[in-house]
């Protein structure tokens, strides 16, 4: 369900808490003109003559009252805490001394139809009691007492009918029935329902003065002076936003009866301007649409710009142009739909506004892919043989590409290689009338996938699917790396996504199976997002021994080594992540292959330093945290340095989990170029980490250093470039072919956030990103692990050369 929307040009009223209480006298001034004249809720019930419920309005003033954008709202007589006002939007006006008929739900009984209604709703009103409000907006009321409703300035008039009705003006009317209504004795308003209304036979009259016995045929409705193209305009914001439009013609192309309910219409006589969309969404709020695809309709309502996530300036999302508070006339049914247009976005992405908003810029759909999608907003479109570039999520959403040749990965994704290469062909897919089959990256929906273009939260331009092509598997399977050789130290990094002892055993078993089967039992595993022993329970717990024990037991049960662990508990609620979880980084290591050099004194606040020991670099504490008091690590994980020994050689491994990207402006948003504000903190963190590497190298130029973890940034980002500046540190993701540089999939872009970096003196290594999660709908984590098998240096290039030759010779000796 859409949250209470914030709409450009439209007022928004926040919901308030309500407490049921006895009614108190209403405080609002009586309405001088538009009034509720008659209320009847027994239509179609047993003993009724009329087939429908109705509300009749009247105008006691001397000038017409335009009720377009107003509503009639109904609340049950009991008005419980969970009751909600049911809204019927109005359009048109009431002439002086005139009437205005609002038809409501039709029952199964009765024999006499109402005269032609001026507006038709679907509310099933109570026959013996309830509350009707005439409201100057279409937003549902939230008041549940007479006093609260009286204080709501949007309420023009209110009638509580039936003696038990809670919400009323002073006192409710007498009890009506299935054969009787309550009606004003005169067009005066004393704000006392029991005085103003009497019970009698229902006498519905419409604006034309017709009663039940003399209905005339409806006049043939005519289109108004605005078309969909006029509503959409040539920029991202409608030139008619906040204005009312009448009789907008179109054919219904699709409907949606859940979530953001409504339907799409499209003009079948388009203009020649490529910037103006010929489709628009008609938002029906809580009401399921009553139209069907193929209906030729005229739509009247208010033009709005809905910004997903709210209209605060800090929200970088763009908007969806729509018609709200709509009344609909169906002129004919069963019409052919317009042929869906094949999406062919250009290679460009978005224009620049120097960091400002692009919403007022003229669209250029021939140059920019996002402008192209905006110029098709609301339209009926298709993608043929759509290839999935972002796997299905728990909401049934996925990502496809309309440009399959754009930066493809070997496994079927779309790789993100630079801020200037955002991949314009990507578009989010959201279920509407049809739900795509659960899909992995590289799967293809053979044939046409058809739907309507809209703009949504968490992804931007979206294809709401009406039909989906045949699902054909792309055939990707989880990768398996090859095992380390006897003389290779293997170091892996794996973000295990909020792993806590309270998680199901199945999660531990699946992660363990990957360590053993896919990563081939690395000698050292750098872990990110280990939570404390009770996970998100926020009770001050910071220890994670039970989490480590459960994980290492699962690895052993899967046939892996009996890993040991080293870590430092963080201070409570100081390292960010899920509240109460106290995530941290840690080391697992296989003591049968590598030893950990324990040096006491490391804790959450003590900074590790580099010391000289026997002429070589060593850590003052091991494990130890790097500069934990520095402001760069505020609400972020502190790096953990550990000293390891492998075949007599020292290797320094640093586990990392930099600050998240939360708060950055959306790539697809209105602000271009977007501000990536979180980069500042990660750049500061990278400078501290690089400073630590420089300290090690200052003591021992030949020291072996491995930096591993979730850097939360791309290989081309300032943070990673800070780490690799000067050439002393190598980002291993850069050593892969460009199309393979990814470990994470976000909004259809295959990208890397996880990294292993090594000191440049380590020249013999084998590196692998092991794709087991990110491309799959079924994930143990949202990150893919990585592993490097290194041959640590002795610190002397000549000795290394001889040693490596000897190791190679021994490796190739025949086995007896």
XYZ file of N, CA and C in Angstrom, residues 11 84 89 107 120 215 220 347 378 400 406 421 497 530 556 571 666 743 765 786:
60
model
N -2.264 19.675 -1.052
C -2.103 19.713 0.390
C -2.063 18.310 0.936
N -12.251 2.920 8.897
C -11.668 3.927 8.017
C -12.762 4.597 7.203
N -14.723 10.445 -4.624
C -14.345 11.756 -5.172
C -15.495 12.365 -5.991
N -27.440 -2.929 -4.211
C -27.744 -4.193 -3.569
C -28.394 -5.169 -4.532
N -20.874 8.530 -9.306
C -21.162 7.179 -8.827
C -19.982 6.662 -8.023
N -36.161 9.531 -15.323
C -34.789 9.659 -15.801
C -34.737 9.831 -17.303
N -24.432 12.295 -24.442
C -23.156 11.724 -24.861
C -22.019 12.586 -24.319
N 22.275 5.374 -25.367
C 23.370 5.006 -24.467
C 23.580 6.017 -23.349
N 3.971 6.025 -18.253
C 2.563 5.679 -18.346
C 2.190 4.925 -19.604
N 15.822 -5.943 -15.712
C 16.142 -6.438 -17.043
C 16.880 -5.336 -17.790
N 24.994 -3.816 -23.878
C 25.628 -2.774 -23.065
C 26.384 -3.407 -21.896
N 29.426 5.422 -16.732
C 28.906 4.263 -17.457
C 27.796 3.576 -16.640
N 26.329 -11.095 6.055
C 25.035 -10.416 6.161
C 24.331 -10.666 7.489
N 29.490 -9.897 11.291
C 29.235 -10.804 12.408
C 28.538 -9.994 13.496
N 32.993 -27.338 10.359
C 33.564 -28.663 10.643
C 32.586 -29.762 10.255
N 32.521 -1.515 21.151
C 31.700 -0.867 22.167
C 30.245 -0.909 21.722
N 20.264 9.312 -5.311
C 20.055 8.210 -6.243
C 20.704 8.510 -7.591
N 31.196 -8.169 -7.555
C 30.911 -9.121 -6.473
C 29.557 -8.851 -5.836
N 50.422 -14.691 -7.145
C 49.110 -14.857 -6.533
C 48.118 -15.347 -7.584
N 35.344 -13.533 -2.060
C 36.539 -13.496 -2.901
C 37.642 -14.261 -2.186
